[in-house]
Coordinates of C-alpha atoms and ligand atoms in Angstrom, one line a residue:
M253 CA 247.0 -140.8 64.4
R254 CA 243.8 -139.0 63.6
K255 CA 244.0 -138.3 60.0
K256 CA 242.0 -135.5 58.4
N257 CA 239.7 -136.1 55.5
V258 CA 239.0 -139.7 56.2
V259 CA 236.3 -141.3 54.0
L260 CA 234.8 -144.6 55.1
E261 CA 233.5 -146.6 52.2
K262 CA 230.5 -148.8 51.8
I263 CA 229.3 -148.7 55.4
P264 CA 225.9 -150.2 56.1
V265 CA 223.7 -147.8 58.2
S266 CA 222.2 -149.7 61.1
G267 CA 219.9 -147.3 63.1
Y268 CA 219.2 -143.9 64.5
A269 CA 220.8 -142.0 67.3
A270 CA 219.7 -138.8 69.0
E271 CA 218.9 -135.6 67.1
G272 CA 218.0 -137.5 64.0
K273 CA 221.5 -138.6 63.1
A274 CA 221.8 -142.1 61.6
L275 CA 224.2 -144.6 63.1
A276 CA 226.7 -147.2 61.9
R277 CA 229.3 -149.4 63.5
H278 CA 232.7 -149.7 62.0
D279 CA 236.0 -151.1 63.5
G280 CA 234.5 -151.1 66.9
K281 CA 233.4 -147.5 66.7
V282 CA 230.0 -145.9 66.6
I283 CA 229.7 -143.5 63.6
F284 CA 227.1 -140.8 63.7
I285 CA 226.0 -139.8 60.2
E286 CA 224.3 -136.7 58.9
G287 CA 222.9 -136.3 55.4
G288 CA 219.5 -137.9 55.3
V289 CA 220.5 -141.6 55.3
V290 CA 218.3 -144.5 56.3
P291 CA 219.0 -147.8 58.1
G292 CA 219.7 -150.3 55.4
D293 CA 221.5 -147.8 53.1
V294 CA 225.1 -148.6 52.2
V295 CA 227.1 -145.3 52.2
D296 CA 230.4 -143.5 52.0
I297 CA 231.0 -141.2 55.0
R298 CA 233.4 -138.2 55.1
L299 CA 234.4 -137.9 58.8
S300 CA 234.4 -134.6 60.5
K301 CA 235.3 -135.9 63.9
N302 CA 237.3 -139.1 64.6
K303 CA 237.7 -140.1 68.2
K304 CA 238.8 -143.3 69.9
D305 CA 235.3 -144.7 70.5
W306 CA 233.2 -142.8 68.0
A307 CA 233.3 -140.7 64.9
E308 CA 230.9 -138.3 63.2
G309 CA 230.5 -137.5 59.5
R310 CA 228.4 -136.8 56.5
A311 CA 227.2 -139.3 53.9
I312 CA 228.7 -138.2 50.6
H313 CA 227.6 -141.1 48.4
I314 CA 224.8 -143.8 48.7
H315 CA 225.8 -147.1 47.1
T316 CA 222.6 -149.0 47.9
Y317 CA 219.3 -147.5 48.9
S318 CA 217.5 -149.2 51.8
D319 CA 214.3 -151.0 50.9
K320 CA 212.8 -149.2 54.0
R321 CA 212.8 -145.9 52.2
A322 CA 209.6 -143.9 51.4
E323 CA 209.2 -141.4 48.5
P324 CA 209.4 -137.9 50.0
F325 CA 206.2 -136.0 49.2
C326 CA 207.5 -132.4 49.2
E327 CA 209.3 -130.7 46.3
H328 CA 211.5 -128.8 48.9
F329 CA 212.7 -132.0 50.6
G330 CA 216.5 -132.1 50.9
T331 CA 217.0 -128.3 51.0
C332 CA 214.4 -127.2 53.5
G333 CA 215.1 -127.8 57.1
G334 CA 211.5 -128.6 57.9
C335 CA 210.4 -132.2 57.4
K336 CA 213.7 -134.1 57.2
W337 CA 212.3 -137.6 57.8
Q338 CA 210.1 -137.8 54.8
M339 CA 212.3 -140.6 53.4
L340 CA 211.1 -142.8 56.3
P341 CA 207.7 -144.3 56.3
Y342 CA 205.7 -142.9 59.2
S343 CA 205.4 -146.3 61.0
L344 CA 209.2 -146.5 61.1
Q345 CA 209.6 -142.9 62.3
L346 CA 207.4 -143.9 65.3
E347 CA 209.4 -147.0 65.9
Y348 CA 212.7 -145.0 66.0
K349 CA 211.2 -142.4 68.3
Q350 CA 210.0 -145.1 70.7
Q351 CA 213.4 -146.7 70.6
Q352 CA 215.1 -143.3 71.3
V353 CA 213.0 -142.8 74.4
A354 CA 213.8 -146.2 75.7
D355 CA 217.6 -145.8 74.9
H356 CA 217.8 -142.4 76.7
L357 CA 216.0 -143.6 79.8
Q358 CA 218.1 -146.7 80.0
R359 CA 221.6 -145.3 79.0
I360 CA 221.5 -141.8 80.4
G361 CA 219.0 -142.4 83.1
K362 CA 220.1 -145.9 84.0
L363 CA 216.6 -146.5 84.9
A364 CA 214.6 -149.7 85.4
L365 CA 211.7 -149.2 83.1
P366 CA 208.2 -150.4 83.2
A367 CA 206.8 -151.8 80.0
M368 CA 206.5 -148.7 77.8
D369 CA 203.2 -148.0 76.0
P370 CA 203.6 -147.6 72.2
I371 CA 204.1 -144.0 71.1
K372 CA 200.9 -142.2 70.2
G373 CA 201.2 -141.4 66.5
S374 CA 199.7 -138.2 65.1
R375 CA 196.3 -138.4 63.5
H376 CA 197.5 -135.9 60.9
T377 CA 200.9 -136.5 59.5
I378 CA 200.7 -133.4 57.2
H379 CA 198.9 -130.1 57.8
Y380 CA 199.4 -130.6 61.5
R381 CA 200.9 -127.3 62.6
N382 CA 198.8 -124.3 63.7
K383 CA 201.7 -121.8 63.4
L384 CA 204.4 -121.1 60.9
E385 CA 206.8 -118.2 60.5
F386 CA 207.9 -117.3 56.9
T387 CA 210.9 -115.1 56.2
F388 CA 211.3 -112.5 53.5
S389 CA 214.8 -112.3 52.1
N390 CA 216.6 -110.8 49.1
R391 CA 219.0 -113.7 49.2
A392 CA 217.1 -116.7 47.9
Y393 CA 218.9 -120.0 48.3
L394 CA 219.6 -121.4 44.9
T395 CA 220.6 -125.0 44.3
A396 CA 223.7 -125.9 42.3
E397 CA 221.4 -127.1 39.5
E398 CA 219.3 -123.9 39.4
I399 CA 222.5 -121.9 39.0
K400 CA 223.9 -124.3 36.3
D401 CA 220.7 -124.6 34.3
N402 CA 220.2 -120.9 34.2
E403 CA 223.7 -119.7 33.2
G404 CA 223.7 -116.1 32.2
V405 CA 220.1 -115.6 33.3
V406 CA 219.4 -113.2 36.2
L407 CA 217.4 -115.3 38.7
E408 CA 214.8 -113.9 41.1
R409 CA 216.6 -113.5 44.4
N410 CA 213.7 -112.4 46.5
A411 CA 212.2 -115.2 48.5
L412 CA 209.5 -115.9 51.0
G413 CA 210.0 -119.1 52.9
F414 CA 212.2 -120.7 55.5
H415 CA 215.8 -120.3 56.5
V416 CA 218.1 -122.9 55.1
P417 CA 219.8 -124.9 57.9
K418 CA 223.3 -123.6 58.8
L419 CA 223.1 -120.7 56.3
F420 CA 221.9 -117.8 58.4
D421 CA 221.3 -115.3 55.5
K422 CA 219.8 -117.7 53.0
V423 CA 216.0 -118.3 52.6
L424 CA 214.5 -121.0 50.6
D425 CA 211.5 -119.7 48.5
I426 CA 208.7 -122.1 49.4
N427 CA 206.0 -122.9 46.8
T428 CA 203.9 -125.5 48.7
C429 CA 204.4 -126.3 52.3
Y430 CA 202.6 -129.3 53.8
L431 CA 202.8 -128.2 57.4
Q432 CA 199.7 -126.1 57.5
E433 CA 196.3 -126.6 55.8
E434 CA 195.1 -124.3 53.1
P435 CA 194.7 -121.4 52.6
V436 CA 198.1 -120.9 54.1
N437 CA 200.0 -121.5 50.9
L438 CA 197.6 -119.2 49.1
I439 CA 198.3 -116.5 51.8
K440 CA 202.0 -116.8 51.4
N441 CA 202.0 -116.9 47.6
T442 CA 199.6 -114.0 47.4
V443 CA 201.8 -111.8 49.5
R444 CA 204.9 -112.8 47.6
E445 CA 203.4 -112.2 44.2
Y446 CA 202.0 -108.9 45.2
A447 CA 205.3 -107.7 46.6
L448 CA 207.2 -108.8 43.5
A449 CA 204.7 -107.2 41.2
H450 CA 204.8 -103.9 43.1
G451 CA 208.5 -103.8 43.8
L452 CA 208.2 -103.9 47.6
S453 CA 211.6 -104.7 49.0
F454 CA 212.4 -108.0 50.8
Y455 CA 214.6 -107.7 53.8
D456 CA 218.4 -107.8 53.5
I457 CA 219.7 -109.4 56.6
R458 CA 223.3 -108.4 56.0
A459 CA 222.7 -104.8 55.2
Q460 CA 219.7 -104.7 57.7
E461 CA 217.5 -103.0 55.3
G462 CA 214.4 -103.7 53.2
W463 CA 210.7 -103.5 54.1
L464 CA 209.1 -106.9 54.4
R465 CA 210.6 -109.0 57.1
N466 CA 208.5 -111.9 58.4
M467 CA 205.0 -113.3 58.2
V468 CA 203.5 -115.5 60.9
V469 CA 200.4 -117.4 60.1
R470 CA 198.2 -119.2 62.7
I471 CA 195.4 -121.5 61.6
C472 CA 193.2 -123.1 64.2
T473 CA 191.0 -126.1 64.4
T474 CA 188.1 -123.6 65.0
G475 CA 188.6 -122.3 61.5
E476 CA 190.1 -119.0 62.7
I477 CA 193.1 -117.6 60.8
M478 CA 195.5 -114.9 61.9
V479 CA 198.2 -113.3 59.9
N480 CA 200.9 -111.1 61.4
L481 CA 203.0 -109.2 58.8
V482 CA 206.3 -107.9 60.2
I483 CA 207.7 -104.9 58.4
H484 CA 210.8 -102.9 59.0
H485 CA 209.2 -99.5 59.1
E486 CA 205.9 -97.8 58.6
N487 CA 204.8 -97.0 55.0
K488 CA 201.0 -96.5 55.4
K489 CA 200.2 -96.4 51.7
N490 CA 202.1 -99.6 50.8
R491 CA 201.0 -101.4 53.9
E492 CA 197.3 -100.7 53.5
A493 CA 197.4 -101.6 49.8
L494 CA 199.1 -104.9 50.6
L495 CA 196.9 -105.9 53.5
Q496 CA 193.8 -104.9 51.6
H497 CA 194.8 -107.0 48.7
L498 CA 195.5 -110.0 50.9
L499 CA 192.1 -109.8 52.6
K500 CA 190.3 -109.5 49.3
T501 CA 192.1 -112.5 47.9
V502 CA 191.8 -114.6 51.0
P503 CA 188.6 -113.7 52.8
A504 CA 189.0 -116.7 55.1
I505 CA 191.5 -114.7 57.2
T506 CA 189.7 -113.8 60.4
T507 CA 192.2 -111.3 61.7
L508 CA 195.1 -109.4 60.2
V509 CA 197.8 -107.7 62.3
Y510 CA 201.1 -106.1 61.5
T511 CA 204.2 -105.4 63.6
I512 CA 206.8 -102.8 62.8
N513 CA 210.3 -104.1 63.6
P514 CA 213.2 -101.7 63.1
K515 CA 215.5 -103.7 65.3
K516 CA 218.4 -105.9 64.2
N517 CA 216.9 -109.1 65.7
D518 CA 213.7 -110.8 64.6
T519 CA 211.9 -111.2 68.0
I520 CA 208.6 -109.4 68.2
F521 CA 208.4 -109.9 72.0
D522 CA 209.3 -106.4 72.8
L523 CA 207.1 -104.9 70.1
E524 CA 203.4 -104.0 69.8
P525 CA 201.5 -105.7 67.0
K526 CA 198.8 -103.5 65.6
V527 CA 195.3 -104.7 64.5
Y528 CA 194.4 -104.0 60.9
Y529 CA 191.4 -106.2 60.7
G530 CA 189.3 -108.4 63.0
K531 CA 189.8 -109.0 66.7
G532 CA 193.6 -109.2 66.8
Y533 CA 193.7 -112.8 68.2
V534 CA 192.4 -116.2 67.4
E535 CA 190.8 -118.9 69.5
E536 CA 191.8 -122.5 69.7
K537 CA 190.1 -125.4 71.4
L538 CA 191.3 -128.4 73.4
E539 CA 188.4 -130.6 74.2
D540 CA 185.9 -128.0 75.5
F541 CA 188.4 -125.5 76.6
V542 CA 188.9 -122.3 74.6
F543 CA 192.3 -120.6 74.5
K544 CA 192.9 -117.0 73.3
I545 CA 196.1 -116.9 71.1
G546 CA 197.5 -113.4 70.4
P547 CA 200.4 -112.7 68.0
K548 CA 202.8 -113.1 70.9
S549 CA 201.3 -116.0 72.8
F550 CA 202.8 -119.5 73.1
F551 CA 200.6 -122.5 72.2
Q552 CA 201.3 -126.1 71.4
T553 CA 202.0 -126.1 67.7
N554 CA 200.1 -129.3 66.9
T555 CA 196.6 -128.8 68.3
Y556 CA 195.4 -132.4 67.7
Q557 CA 198.4 -134.0 69.4
G558 CA 198.5 -131.2 72.0
E559 CA 195.1 -132.5 73.1
V560 CA 196.4 -136.1 73.2
L561 CA 199.5 -135.0 75.2
Y562 CA 197.3 -133.3 77.8
Q563 CA 194.9 -136.3 78.0
V564 CA 197.9 -138.5 78.8
T565 CA 199.1 -136.0 81.4
R566 CA 195.7 -135.9 83.0
E567 CA 195.4 -139.7 83.0
F568 CA 198.8 -140.0 84.6
A569 CA 198.0 -137.4 87.2
G570 CA 195.0 -139.6 88.2
L571 CA 193.1 -136.8 89.8
T572 CA 190.0 -137.3 92.0
G573 CA 189.0 -133.7 92.7
T574 CA 190.8 -133.3 96.1
E575 CA 194.4 -132.7 94.9
I576 CA 196.6 -129.6 94.9
V577 CA 198.3 -129.7 91.5
Y578 CA 201.4 -127.6 90.7
D579 CA 201.9 -126.9 86.9
L580 CA 205.6 -125.9 86.6
Y581 CA 206.7 -124.2 83.4
C582 CA 203.1 -123.6 82.7
G583 CA 203.3 -121.3 79.7
T584 CA 199.9 -119.9 79.1
G585 CA 198.4 -122.3 81.7
S586 CA 196.9 -124.7 79.2
I587 CA 197.8 -128.0 81.0
G588 CA 196.6 -126.6 84.4
I589 CA 193.4 -125.3 82.9
F590 CA 192.9 -128.7 81.1
V591 CA 193.1 -130.7 84.3
S592 CA 191.5 -128.2 86.6
P593 CA 188.0 -129.7 86.7
Q594 CA 189.5 -132.8 88.3
A595 CA 191.6 -131.0 90.9
K596 CA 191.0 -129.0 94.0
K597 CA 193.5 -126.3 93.1
I598 CA 196.0 -125.5 90.4
V599 CA 199.2 -123.6 91.0
G600 CA 200.9 -122.5 87.8
I601 CA 204.4 -121.0 87.5
E602 CA 206.0 -119.6 84.4
L603 CA 209.0 -117.2 83.6
I604 CA 207.3 -115.0 81.0
R605 CA 204.9 -112.4 82.5
E606 CA 202.8 -112.1 79.3
A607 CA 202.2 -115.8 79.3
I608 CA 201.0 -115.6 82.9
D609 CA 198.7 -112.8 81.8
D610 CA 197.3 -115.1 79.1
A611 CA 197.0 -117.9 81.5
K612 CA 194.9 -115.8 83.9
E613 CA 192.7 -114.6 81.0
N614 CA 192.3 -118.2 79.7
A615 CA 191.3 -119.4 83.1
A616 CA 188.7 -116.7 83.3
R617 CA 187.4 -117.4 79.8
N618 CA 186.8 -121.0 80.7
N619 CA 185.3 -120.1 84.0
V620 CA 188.1 -121.9 85.9
Q621 CA 188.2 -120.5 89.4
N622 CA 190.6 -122.9 91.1
A623 CA 193.7 -122.0 89.1
H624 CA 196.3 -119.5 90.3
F625 CA 199.3 -118.3 88.2
F626 CA 202.6 -116.8 89.2
A627 CA 205.2 -115.2 87.0
G628 CA 208.9 -115.8 87.8
D629 CA 211.7 -118.3 87.6
V630 CA 210.6 -121.7 89.1
I631 CA 213.8 -121.9 91.2
D632 CA 213.1 -118.4 92.7
I633 CA 209.4 -118.9 93.2
C634 CA 209.5 -122.5 94.6
D635 CA 210.8 -121.9 98.1
D636 CA 209.5 -123.2 101.4
A637 CA 207.3 -120.1 102.1
F638 CA 205.6 -120.5 98.7
F639 CA 204.7 -124.1 99.3
E640 CA 203.5 -123.2 102.8
Q641 CA 201.3 -120.5 101.5
H642 CA 199.8 -122.4 98.5
G643 CA 199.8 -125.9 100.0
Q644 CA 201.9 -129.0 99.6
P645 CA 201.4 -130.5 96.1
D646 CA 199.7 -133.9 95.7
V647 CA 200.8 -133.9 92.1
V648 CA 203.5 -131.9 90.4
I649 CA 203.2 -131.6 86.6
T650 CA 206.5 -130.3 85.1
D651 CA 207.0 -129.3 81.4
P652 CA 210.5 -127.7 81.1
P653 CA 212.1 -126.4 77.9
R654 CA 214.7 -128.5 76.1
A655 CA 217.4 -127.9 78.7
G656 CA 215.3 -129.8 81.3
M657 CA 214.9 -128.9 84.9
H658 CA 217.4 -126.8 86.8
E659 CA 219.2 -129.0 89.4
K660 CA 218.0 -126.7 92.1
L661 CA 214.4 -127.4 91.2
V662 CA 215.1 -131.2 91.2
S663 CA 216.5 -130.9 94.7
K664 CA 213.5 -128.9 95.8
L665 CA 211.1 -131.5 94.3
L666 CA 213.0 -134.2 96.2
Q667 CA 212.6 -132.2 99.4
I668 CA 208.9 -131.5 98.8
A669 CA 208.4 -135.2 98.0
A670 CA 204.9 -135.0 96.4
P671 CA 203.3 -138.4 96.0
K672 CA 203.3 -138.1 92.2
I673 CA 205.3 -136.2 89.5
V674 CA 204.1 -136.1 85.9
Y675 CA 207.1 -135.1 83.7
V676 CA 206.2 -133.8 80.2
S677 CA 209.4 -133.4 78.1
C678 CA 210.3 -132.3 74.6
N679 CA 213.8 -133.7 75.1
P680 CA 214.2 -137.3 76.4
A681 CA 217.9 -136.8 76.9
T682 CA 217.6 -134.0 79.6
Q683 CA 214.5 -135.8 80.9
A684 CA 216.5 -139.0 81.5
R685 CA 219.2 -136.9 83.3
D686 CA 216.6 -135.4 85.6
L687 CA 214.9 -138.7 86.2
A688 CA 218.2 -140.2 87.3
L689 CA 218.4 -137.6 90.0
L690 CA 214.7 -138.1 91.0
D691 CA 215.5 -141.9 91.2
A692 CA 216.6 -141.3 94.8
L693 CA 212.9 -140.9 95.8
Y694 CA 210.8 -141.8 92.7
T695 CA 210.0 -144.9 90.6
V696 CA 209.1 -144.6 86.9
E697 CA 205.6 -146.0 86.7
K698 CA 204.6 -145.2 83.2
V699 CA 206.2 -143.9 80.0
Q700 CA 204.2 -142.6 77.1
P701 CA 205.8 -141.0 74.1
V702 CA 203.6 -138.8 72.0
D703 CA 204.4 -137.8 68.4
M704 CA 203.7 -134.1 67.9
F705 CA 206.0 -133.5 64.9
P706 CA 205.6 -136.1 62.1
H707 CA 208.5 -136.2 59.6
T708 CA 210.9 -134.7 62.1
H709 CA 213.0 -136.4 64.7
H710 CA 211.5 -134.4 67.6
I711 CA 210.0 -136.4 70.4
E712 CA 207.6 -135.5 73.3
N713 CA 207.5 -137.9 76.2
V714 CA 205.3 -138.1 79.3
V715 CA 206.6 -140.0 82.4
L716 CA 204.6 -140.8 85.6
L717 CA 206.8 -140.9 88.7
K718 CA 205.5 -142.3 92.0
K719 CA 207.2 -141.8 95.4
K720 CA 209.0 -144.9 96.6
L721 CA 207.8 -146.4 99.8
L722 CA 211.0 -146.0 101.8
A723 CA 211.6 -148.3 104.8
V724 CA 211.5 -146.2 108.0
S725 CA 214.7 -146.7 110.0
H726 CA 214.5 -147.0 113.7
Ligands
LIG61 N1 203.4 -126.2 79.7 C1 203.3 -125.3 78.6 C2 204.5 -124.7 78.0 C3 205.8 -125.5 78.2 S1 207.1 -124.8 77.3 C4 202.3 -125.8 77.5 O1 202.0 -127.0 77.5 O2 201.9 -125.0 76.7 C5 208.2 -124.4 78.6 C6 207.9 -123.1 79.3 O3 208.9 -122.9 80.3 C7 208.1 -121.8 78.4 O4 206.8 -121.2 78.5 C8 209.2 -121.0 79.1 O5 208.9 -119.7 79.0 C9 209.1 -121.5 80.5 N2 210.4 -121.4 81.2 C10 211.7 -121.6 80.8 N3 212.5 -121.5 81.8 C11 211.8 -121.2 82.9 C12 212.2 -121.0 84.3 N4 213.5 -121.0 84.7 N5 211.2 -120.8 85.2 C13 209.8 -120.7 84.8 N6 209.5 -120.9 83.5 C14 210.4 -121.2 82.6

């Protein structure tokens, strides 16, 4: 019988599984545990799922703390969904990520692996993001202690910060965030204080009303800073006063834009940001390549490690100047542009038309003349006529979203049979699934995980596949 409300007591945590869940073994079962526990902790677990071979639950009490634990550095740790692995020393985070990649490739992919190179850790473990989106809300998340300690006091319910995991309408008011360098906290806190002092309304997500909605801040290694303030409707007087105050307080901002979003959803893709100050975009550099990033452009969020990721990709591609290289899921064309000096020709494909427009502009800015970009779904574009027209690839670079490649694309790649495939992935589970299919024709030659997101469980992994030398049958 599967009883409800089962609590397992004093269970030693032994490791990590996918998606940042911790792992224990009990009574021949694998238990997946949520709730910020660390291998070496001894915990009580309330089960939410209890199956024959496995169970899932949340740690409700920690009896013994692991000696592997580190002291979290952020005051918002535990509530904020951002940097959930702060209680693990960085070296251990890297070890677990490396292990995850190996596990996935072996268990899901059932692949024979070459010796894996050790994961490339991030040079910066804080202040590594170039983009953050803060949310305004009139429903600040309050902890149980805050409510208890302030009985009878009316607490400030306007917040500017991040959504609290699993609570769609609650926003955690963030004081100091370590994900971006200063002056980003100054920007955020300046806007919040001004808004509170002047009675500007923070968005009410349930009632769909209120003026201030979101604020996206980009800070580049070039020193350029862009702020995009998203408001529900135009109010010229209030908007100009707020933006003027922000610019005066933080003169380091190089461009200030605003977007009016009267819609129910938060996406600004179908909206037109307007420039209040500066050129309306920022420029970021990877090696000597310069990329233009507008308010709607996609760009790798960790510039330092983005560069490392592309260097690994370029090395795996092993280009000599004569190759036709396909860059699938190319986004704004950054990988293709990055490897273009070593290739004869780059063919980039991406679903979002605006990203392709950016890719073309970025190629032109960097004086890259051998790159060609096409907008559309990879499975529609990559047909026989397309390959005939643009040339059979010598190297295919593929960098799909978390869901991995569509099975039809994998079949097409098997049919096209390029000598090399470089598979860049932000989800080693779907990567392993795709590699298992590609195993019919390809051997895994190299595996290189790269850590783009310190203090989170997210993993980026690059794999080099080489075509097998198949015996010709007579
Ligand atoms: N290689 C890029 C971006 C990779 S993110 C970089 O390094 O910056 C994955 C990209 O795949 C996204 O830009 C997304 O828009 C695109 N995408 C998702 N599904 C797609 C599909 N079916 N066909 C083409 N592109 C797709």
